[in-house]
């Protein structure tokens, strides 16, 4: 299946000279997946809501200052390959070209709507993300913004004083409250208004109640709810309302890219940050770790890179996160270093330690079971 029938010519477009304040207002008013930026009528790049939340650029700056390149796709590209492009590019929208001309865009929602009938075969347990960052109700908006930036995520579950799920705060919620309050303020009031907004407890801006999912739910049911309510993800909870994971549209797109090839499938988010290391190097190094523990069959590996502003002799500080989906559950490791290769090696070392620790815990449990059986025979 290709994307020729699901790509759209309807999209939000701004010129590179447009004030960034106006761009923020468009996101607040229309909530697009991304905005196409043109310069002298030609495609220049995209701006995403994620960039706005992570940016310190003033409203008077031009849209061109925030423009980033997005992976281009052909109008007849295979839907699975496009899903990979969106995941690895860390974006929810990509420009669609017909030859050398910008034809339209493709969004993650369009892909999910096109394949939704095939998602009954998957359950949440097979694709969800276990590692979830949460905040308390009294966490202020400024802290939330820092967490969203630091971890490059779009949402945070909010917990009450019993660690039960009580709400959700998203990038869009933050943009909404900031734009609304900034529109009310005069230029002289701006500094004070920003400080007031950042000091608000997250309880005042979060969404509640929260749509949740269980491990046994079908992915199709979860995607239908995401699309119906325009949610980017659902919180996965246990039977006492404690958060055990999260499932997002990106997780579903990632599942669409799983292969049945002989070698392990590796997916890389923000692949453009690779410098002295290649996809094949990454796949080979992860395979070496997996091969050491033959009982752990790796079904899929996801490696995510995130660039910080800090640099050392021109080389940026990179955060790397590795997540393996195996027949024994999920295993993960993360680390930082200057350059993608160093960051990956630190994360790989942490991953192997975590695998060893898990193996040790399982061995202890097996020994405990054997001991109990022997005691029962006495």
Tab-separated table of C-alpha atoms in Angstrom:
chain	number	residue	atom	x	y	z
A	1	UNK	CA	0.000	0.000	0.000
A	2	UNK	CA	1.335	3.437	-0.881
A	3	UNK	CA	0.356	6.886	0.404
A	4	UNK	CA	-1.022	8.297	-2.845
A	5	UNK	CA	-4.618	7.997	-1.613
A	6	UNK	CA	-4.054	9.163	1.966
A	7	UNK	CA	-1.721	12.145	1.538
A	8	UNK	CA	-3.529	15.482	1.527
A	9	UNK	CA	-3.118	18.802	-0.225
A	10	UNK	CA	-4.735	20.602	2.713
A	11	UNK	CA	-2.156	21.982	5.108
A	12	UNK	CA	-1.219	25.116	7.020
A	13	UNK	CA	1.481	27.164	5.318
A	14	UNK	CA	3.354	30.285	6.439
A	15	UNK	CA	6.113	32.359	4.906
A	16	UNK	CA	9.545	32.286	6.540
A	17	UNK	CA	9.200	36.011	7.284
A	18	UNK	CA	6.083	35.584	9.458
A	19	UNK	CA	6.423	36.545	13.145
A	20	UNK	CA	6.820	33.582	15.459
A	21	UNK	CA	4.086	34.988	17.722
A	22	UNK	CA	1.617	34.544	14.862
A	23	UNK	CA	2.798	30.973	14.357
A	24	UNK	CA	2.213	30.203	18.031
A	25	UNK	CA	-1.296	31.639	17.710
A	26	UNK	CA	-1.983	29.305	14.759
A	27	UNK	CA	-1.042	26.281	16.848
A	28	UNK	CA	-3.251	27.490	19.681
A	29	UNK	CA	-6.202	28.173	17.361
A	30	UNK	CA	-5.995	25.303	14.852
A	31	UNK	CA	-3.754	22.703	16.548
A	32	UNK	CA	-2.169	21.423	13.316
A	33	UNK	CA	0.294	18.517	13.353
A	34	UNK	CA	2.851	20.832	11.823
A	35	UNK	CA	3.142	23.975	9.734
A	36	UNK	CA	4.833	24.043	6.330
A	37	UNK	CA	7.237	26.972	5.907
A	38	UNK	CA	7.942	28.422	2.478
A	39	UNK	CA	10.443	31.029	1.329
A	40	UNK	CA	9.840	32.903	-1.916
A	41	UNK	CA	7.150	30.348	-2.674
A	42	UNK	CA	9.474	27.336	-2.345
A	43	UNK	CA	9.372	24.693	0.397
A	44	UNK	CA	11.793	25.530	3.223
A	45	UNK	CA	10.861	23.174	6.062
A	46	UNK	CA	8.385	22.659	8.898
A	47	UNK	CA	7.636	24.003	12.354
A	48	UNK	CA	6.160	21.692	14.982
A	49	UNK	CA	4.462	22.409	18.281
A	50	UNK	CA	7.233	20.441	19.968
A	51	UNK	CA	9.778	22.981	18.716
A	52	UNK	CA	7.793	25.886	20.132
A	53	UNK	CA	7.623	24.391	23.612
A	54	UNK	CA	11.340	23.605	23.549
A	55	UNK	CA	12.341	27.000	22.160
A	56	UNK	CA	13.372	30.208	23.914
A	57	UNK	CA	13.018	32.207	20.685
A	58	UNK	CA	11.056	35.430	21.133
A	59	UNK	CA	7.718	36.082	19.419
A	60	UNK	CA	9.225	38.873	17.300
A	61	UNK	CA	11.610	36.443	15.630
A	62	UNK	CA	10.785	35.206	12.142
A	63	UNK	CA	9.345	31.784	11.426
A	64	UNK	CA	12.466	30.987	9.428
A	65	UNK	CA	14.465	30.965	12.676
A	66	UNK	CA	12.460	27.952	13.884
A	67	UNK	CA	12.235	26.090	10.605
A	68	UNK	CA	13.657	22.587	10.598
A	69	UNK	CA	14.070	20.133	7.780
A	70	UNK	CA	11.592	17.279	7.670
A	71	UNK	CA	12.107	14.041	5.770
A	72	UNK	CA	10.608	14.342	2.294
A	73	UNK	CA	8.577	11.463	0.871
A	74	UNK	CA	7.350	10.679	-2.610
A	75	UNK	CA	3.625	10.572	-3.263
A	76	UNK	CA	3.833	6.869	-4.175
A	77	UNK	CA	6.043	5.828	-1.236
A	78	UNK	CA	5.133	2.656	0.672
A	79	UNK	CA	3.098	3.352	3.812
A	80	UNK	CA	5.421	1.279	6.046
A	81	UNK	CA	8.466	3.163	4.814
A	82	UNK	CA	6.711	6.478	5.444
A	83	UNK	CA	5.803	5.333	8.967
A	84	UNK	CA	9.502	4.680	9.566
A	85	UNK	CA	10.406	8.086	8.147
A	86	UNK	CA	8.022	9.844	10.558
A	87	UNK	CA	9.277	7.887	13.578
A	88	UNK	CA	12.960	8.256	12.757
A	89	UNK	CA	12.521	11.909	11.899
A	90	UNK	CA	10.747	12.556	15.207
A	91	UNK	CA	7.880	14.289	13.421
A	92	UNK	CA	4.139	13.842	12.957
A	93	UNK	CA	4.028	15.338	9.477
A	94	UNK	CA	6.182	15.090	6.374
A	95	UNK	CA	6.061	16.999	3.083
A	96	UNK	CA	4.957	14.929	0.095
A	97	UNK	CA	6.666	15.621	-3.215
A	98	UNK	CA	5.698	14.753	-6.746
A	99	UNK	CA	8.978	14.976	-8.570
A	100	UNK	CA	10.602	18.240	-7.486
A	101	UNK	CA	7.345	19.954	-6.526
A	102	UNK	CA	5.717	20.081	-3.088
A	103	UNK	CA	2.386	18.272	-3.583
A	104	UNK	CA	1.006	18.137	-0.020
A	105	UNK	CA	1.644	16.463	3.329
A	106	UNK	CA	1.240	13.114	5.029
A	107	UNK	CA	0.390	12.866	8.746
A	108	UNK	CA	0.585	10.074	11.266
A	109	UNK	CA	-3.204	10.244	11.677
A	110	UNK	CA	-3.748	9.599	7.965
A	111	UNK	CA	-1.521	6.516	8.122
A	112	UNK	CA	-3.254	5.158	11.226
A	113	UNK	CA	-6.705	5.685	9.721
A	114	UNK	CA	-5.613	3.791	6.614
A	115	UNK	CA	-4.327	0.722	8.476
A	116	UNK	CA	-6.681	0.672	11.461
A	117	UNK	CA	-8.559	-2.458	10.321
A	118	UNK	CA	-5.286	-4.403	10.501
A	119	UNK	CA	-4.514	-3.465	14.105
A	120	UNK	CA	-6.835	-5.985	15.790
A	121	UNK	CA	-4.019	-8.535	15.791
A	122	UNK	CA	-1.935	-6.415	18.184
A	123	UNK	CA	-2.487	-5.775	21.893
A	124	UNK	CA	-1.278	-2.839	23.980
A	125	UNK	CA	1.103	-5.156	25.825
A	126	UNK	CA	2.993	-5.839	22.597
A	127	UNK	CA	3.798	-2.224	21.735
A	128	UNK	CA	3.454	0.054	24.771
A	129	UNK	CA	6.307	1.936	26.451
A	130	UNK	CA	7.001	0.941	30.053
A	131	UNK	CA	9.215	3.845	31.103
A	132	UNK	CA	6.953	6.788	31.952
A	133	UNK	CA	7.880	10.136	33.488
A	134	UNK	CA	5.165	11.487	35.796
A	135	UNK	CA	4.583	14.618	37.875
A	136	UNK	CA	2.613	15.471	41.009
A	137	UNK	CA	-0.382	17.796	41.109
A	138	UNK	CA	1.655	20.568	42.758
A	139	UNK	CA	4.473	20.480	40.161
A	140	UNK	CA	4.564	23.936	38.555
A	141	UNK	CA	4.245	24.628	34.828
A	142	UNK	CA	7.875	25.760	34.598
A	143	UNK	CA	9.051	22.364	35.853
A	144	UNK	CA	6.713	20.650	33.397
A	145	UNK	CA	8.161	22.648	30.494
A	146	UNK	CA	11.692	21.666	31.563
A	147	UNK	CA	10.730	17.972	31.706
A	148	UNK	CA	9.106	18.116	28.276
A	149	UNK	CA	12.251	19.744	26.880
A	150	UNK	CA	14.742	17.516	28.670
A	151	UNK	CA	13.105	14.252	27.671
A	152	UNK	CA	11.719	15.463	24.330
A	153	UNK	CA	8.253	14.123	25.129
A	154	UNK	CA	4.776	15.493	24.500
A	155	UNK	CA	2.802	14.570	27.630
A	156	UNK	CA	3.126	13.851	31.351
A	157	UNK	CA	0.678	11.869	33.492
A	158	UNK	CA	-0.195	13.671	36.739
A	159	UNK	CA	-0.429	11.673	39.989
A	160	UNK	CA	-2.263	12.424	43.233
A	161	UNK	CA	-0.838	11.876	46.725
A	162	UNK	CA	-1.657	8.132	46.530
A	163	UNK	CA	0.258	7.775	43.233
A	164	UNK	CA	-3.035	7.273	41.412
A	165	UNK	CA	-3.541	8.777	37.968
A	166	UNK	CA	-5.458	12.034	38.296
A	167	UNK	CA	-4.755	13.978	35.074
A	168	UNK	CA	-2.606	14.571	32.004
A	169	UNK	CA	-0.698	17.648	30.834
A	170	UNK	CA	0.462	17.977	27.215
A	171	UNK	CA	2.543	20.323	25.103
A	172	UNK	CA	-0.683	21.675	23.644
A	173	UNK	CA	-1.998	22.502	27.141
A	174	UNK	CA	1.170	24.496	27.833
A	175	UNK	CA	1.038	26.335	24.497
A	176	UNK	CA	-2.673	27.031	25.063
A	177	UNK	CA	-2.257	28.626	28.492
A	178	UNK	CA	0.873	30.584	27.539
A	179	UNK	CA	-0.610	32.016	24.327
A	180	UNK	CA	-3.901	32.835	26.038
A	181	UNK	CA	-2.227	34.689	28.897
A	182	UNK	CA	0.295	36.414	26.637
A	183	UNK	CA	-2.566	37.746	24.476
A	184	UNK	CA	-4.021	39.365	27.594
A	185	UNK	CA	-0.754	40.979	28.643
A	186	UNK	CA	0.661	44.222	27.335
A	187	UNK	CA	4.332	44.351	26.364
A	188	UNK	CA	5.288	45.863	29.722
A	189	UNK	CA	3.438	43.112	31.578
A	190	UNK	CA	4.994	40.301	29.559
A	191	UNK	CA	7.822	39.367	31.941
A	192	UNK	CA	5.558	39.219	34.969
A	193	UNK	CA	2.899	37.272	33.097
A	194	UNK	CA	5.412	34.632	31.989
A	195	UNK	CA	6.616	34.173	35.556
A	196	UNK	CA	3.025	33.896	36.794
A	197	UNK	CA	2.196	31.221	34.217
A	198	UNK	CA	5.341	29.207	34.988
A	199	UNK	CA	4.513	29.280	38.705
A	200	UNK	CA	1.020	27.798	38.201
A	201	UNK	CA	0.584	24.270	39.599
A	202	UNK	CA	0.033	21.697	36.881
A	203	UNK	CA	-3.290	20.881	38.553
A	204	UNK	CA	-4.631	24.178	37.142
A	205	UNK	CA	-3.824	23.353	33.506
A	206	UNK	CA	-4.046	19.547	33.282
A	207	UNK	CA	-6.818	17.542	31.627
A	208	UNK	CA	-8.968	15.301	33.808
A	209	UNK	CA	-10.286	12.603	33.698
A	210	UNK	CA	-7.724	10.772	31.566
A	211	UNK	CA	-8.354	8.202	28.856
A	212	UNK	CA	-6.615	4.984	29.867
A	213	UNK	CA	-5.934	1.567	28.385
A	214	UNK	CA	-5.201	-1.898	29.730
A	215	UNK	CA	-2.496	-4.279	28.554
A	216	UNK	CA	-5.053	-6.657	27.061
A	217	UNK	CA	-6.821	-3.986	24.973
A	218	UNK	CA	-6.480	-4.215	21.204
A	219	UNK	CA	-4.352	-1.607	19.476
A	220	UNK	CA	-7.235	-0.947	17.097
A	221	UNK	CA	-9.487	0.062	19.983
A	222	UNK	CA	-6.769	2.330	21.394
A	223	UNK	CA	-6.120	4.018	18.034
A	224	UNK	CA	-9.839	4.562	17.449
A	225	UNK	CA	-10.075	6.384	20.777
A	226	UNK	CA	-6.971	8.448	20.030
A	227	UNK	CA	-8.336	9.504	16.655
A	228	UNK	CA	-11.868	10.174	17.935
A	229	UNK	CA	-10.642	12.448	20.737
A	230	UNK	CA	-7.501	13.796	19.027
A	231	UNK	CA	-5.244	12.253	21.671
A	232	UNK	CA	-1.613	11.495	20.868
A	233	UNK	CA	-1.522	8.717	23.467
A	234	UNK	CA	-3.262	6.805	26.240
A	235	UNK	CA	-1.976	6.052	29.722
A	236	UNK	CA	-1.700	2.337	30.501
A	237	UNK	CA	-2.891	1.572	34.044
A	238	UNK	CA	-3.331	-1.447	36.285
A	239	UNK	CA	-6.467	-2.413	38.198
A	240	UNK	CA	-5.739	0.094	41.000
A	241	UNK	CA	-5.246	3.082	38.670
A	242	UNK	CA	-1.451	3.122	38.937
A	243	UNK	CA	0.499	4.094	35.809
A	244	UNK	CA	2.442	1.184	34.299
A	245	UNK	CA	3.132	2.613	30.859
A	246	UNK	CA	1.938	4.706	27.962
A	247	UNK	CA	0.934	3.907	24.390
A	248	UNK	CA	1.189	6.604	21.726
A	249	UNK	CA	0.497	6.970	18.041
A	250	UNK	CA	4.257	6.848	17.540
A	251	UNK	CA	4.366	3.420	19.244
A	252	UNK	CA	1.764	2.210	16.751
A	253	UNK	CA	3.665	3.646	13.775
A	254	UNK	CA	6.791	1.962	15.098
A	255	UNK	CA	4.960	-1.377	15.213
A	256	UNK	CA	3.997	-0.937	11.555
A	257	UNK	CA	7.676	-0.876	10.646
A	258	UNK	CA	8.560	-4.177	12.329
A	259	UNK	CA	10.086	-6.507	9.762
A	260	UNK	CA	10.274	-10.260	9.310
A	261	UNK	CA	13.850	-10.138	8.077
A	262	UNK	CA	16.456	-12.603	9.321
A	263	UNK	CA	18.373	-9.931	11.193
A	264	UNK	CA	17.048	-7.867	14.062
A	265	UNK	CA	15.013	-4.825	13.082
A	266	UNK	CA	16.497	-1.598	14.426
A	267	UNK	CA	14.680	1.713	14.330
A	268	UNK	CA	16.437	5.012	15.000
A	269	UNK	CA	14.689	8.231	15.971
A	270	UNK	CA	16.508	11.430	14.937
A	271	UNK	CA	18.788	9.452	12.634
A	272	UNK	CA	20.208	12.734	11.306
A	273	UNK	CA	22.277	13.031	14.517
A	274	UNK	CA	24.442	10.021	13.596
A	275	UNK	CA	27.992	11.183	13.022
A	276	UNK	CA	30.771	8.594	13.279
A	277	UNK	CA	28.433	5.634	13.703
A	278	UNK	CA	26.039	4.005	11.202
A	279	UNK	CA	22.736	2.136	11.470
A	280	UNK	CA	24.602	-1.097	10.703
A	281	UNK	CA	27.126	-0.405	13.494
A	282	UNK	CA	24.251	0.113	15.928
A	283	UNK	CA	22.467	-3.059	14.819
A	284	UNK	CA	25.656	-5.114	15.113
A	285	UNK	CA	26.503	-3.822	18.612
A	286	UNK	CA	22.981	-4.459	19.937
A	287	UNK	CA	23.051	-7.933	18.384
A	288	UNK	CA	26.273	-8.693	20.276
A	289	UNK	CA	24.553	-7.897	23.568
A	290	UNK	CA	21.503	-9.968	22.635
A	291	UNK	CA	23.648	-12.916	21.503
A	292	UNK	CA	25.250	-13.127	24.958
A	293	UNK	CA	21.880	-14.008	26.443
A	294	UNK	CA	20.407	-16.480	23.983
A	295	UNK	CA	17.257	-17.001	26.053
A	296	UNK	CA	16.457	-13.341	25.342
A	297	UNK	CA	15.206	-13.176	21.759
A	298	UNK	CA	15.152	-9.566	20.566
A	299	UNK	CA	12.130	-8.888	18.362
A	300	UNK	CA	12.708	-5.168	17.813
A	301	UNK	CA	15.175	-2.494	18.886
A	302	UNK	CA	14.444	1.225	19.115
A	303	UNK	CA	17.313	3.687	19.492
A	304	UNK	CA	16.480	7.324	20.084
A	305	UNK	CA	18.924	10.241	19.974
A	306	UNK	CA	18.276	13.722	21.373
A	307	UNK	CA	20.631	16.693	20.972
A	308	UNK	CA	21.295	19.126	23.832
A	309	UNK	CA	22.573	22.676	23.331
A	310	UNK	CA	25.810	22.039	25.243
A	311	UNK	CA	28.873	21.427	23.074
A	312	UNK	CA	32.507	20.399	23.551
A	313	UNK	CA	34.860	21.658	20.853
A	314	UNK	CA	31.919	21.896	18.482
A	315	UNK	CA	30.522	18.427	19.220
A	316	UNK	CA	27.016	18.485	20.747
A	317	UNK	CA	26.025	16.645	23.903
A	318	UNK	CA	23.751	13.793	22.821
A	319	UNK	CA	21.351	11.692	24.870
A	320	UNK	CA	20.763	8.140	23.642
A	321	UNK	CA	17.988	5.796	24.739
A	322	UNK	CA	17.877	2.139	23.699
A	323	UNK	CA	14.785	-0.003	24.134
A	324	UNK	CA	14.599	-3.687	23.238
A	325	UNK	CA	11.365	-5.600	22.849
A	326	UNK	CA	12.125	-9.258	23.627
A	327	UNK	CA	10.357	-12.518	24.401
A	328	UNK	CA	11.241	-11.792	28.060
A	329	UNK	CA	9.679	-8.309	28.086
A	330	UNK	CA	11.299	-4.919	27.553
A	331	UNK	CA	14.881	-3.974	28.364
A	332	UNK	CA	16.262	-0.434	28.219
A	333	UNK	CA	19.362	1.662	28.743
A	334	UNK	CA	20.189	5.343	28.373
A	335	UNK	CA	23.268	7.533	28.458
A	336	UNK	CA	24.831	10.809	27.333
A	337	UNK	CA	28.019	11.711	25.559
A	338	UNK	CA	29.545	14.184	23.147
A	339	UNK	CA	28.534	12.876	19.751
A	340	UNK	CA	26.104	10.095	18.880
A	341	UNK	CA	28.701	7.316	19.014
A	342	UNK	CA	29.799	8.092	22.574
A	343	UNK	CA	26.200	8.500	23.741
A	344	UNK	CA	25.236	5.181	22.132
A	345	UNK	CA	28.144	3.327	23.754
A	346	UNK	CA	27.218	4.660	27.215
A	347	UNK	CA	23.577	3.674	26.690
A	348	UNK	CA	24.596	0.237	25.374
A	349	UNK	CA	26.708	-0.379	28.470
A	350	UNK	CA	23.759	0.597	30.692
A	351	UNK	CA	21.479	-1.670	28.657
A	352	UNK	CA	23.769	-4.658	29.160
A	353	UNK	CA	23.963	-3.988	32.900
A	354	UNK	CA	20.170	-3.833	33.073
A	355	UNK	CA	19.889	-7.107	31.154
A	356	UNK	CA	22.382	-8.747	33.534
A	357	UNK	CA	20.475	-7.414	36.531
A	358	UNK	CA	17.199	-8.745	35.138
A	359	UNK	CA	18.824	-12.096	34.475
A	360	UNK	CA	20.073	-12.159	38.056
A	361	UNK	CA	16.630	-11.361	39.427
A	362	UNK	CA	15.081	-14.115	37.314
A	363	UNK	CA	17.761	-16.544	38.490
A	364	UNK	CA	17.052	-15.618	42.128
A	365	UNK	CA	13.330	-16.215	41.559
A	366	UNK	CA	14.016	-19.594	39.966
A	367	UNK	CA	16.267	-20.566	42.898
A	368	UNK	CA	13.610	-19.409	45.362
A	369	UNK	CA	11.009	-21.535	43.572
A	370	UNK	CA	13.284	-24.581	43.648
A	371	UNK	CA	13.959	-24.031	47.355
A	372	UNK	CA	10.267	-23.755	48.168
A	373	UNK	CA	9.535	-26.951	46.270
A	374	UNK	CA	12.266	-28.773	48.178
A	375	UNK	CA	10.914	-27.470	51.492
A	376	UNK	CA	7.476	-28.637	50.469
A	377	UNK	CA	8.831	-32.138	49.994
A	378	UNK	CA	10.127	-32.320	53.558
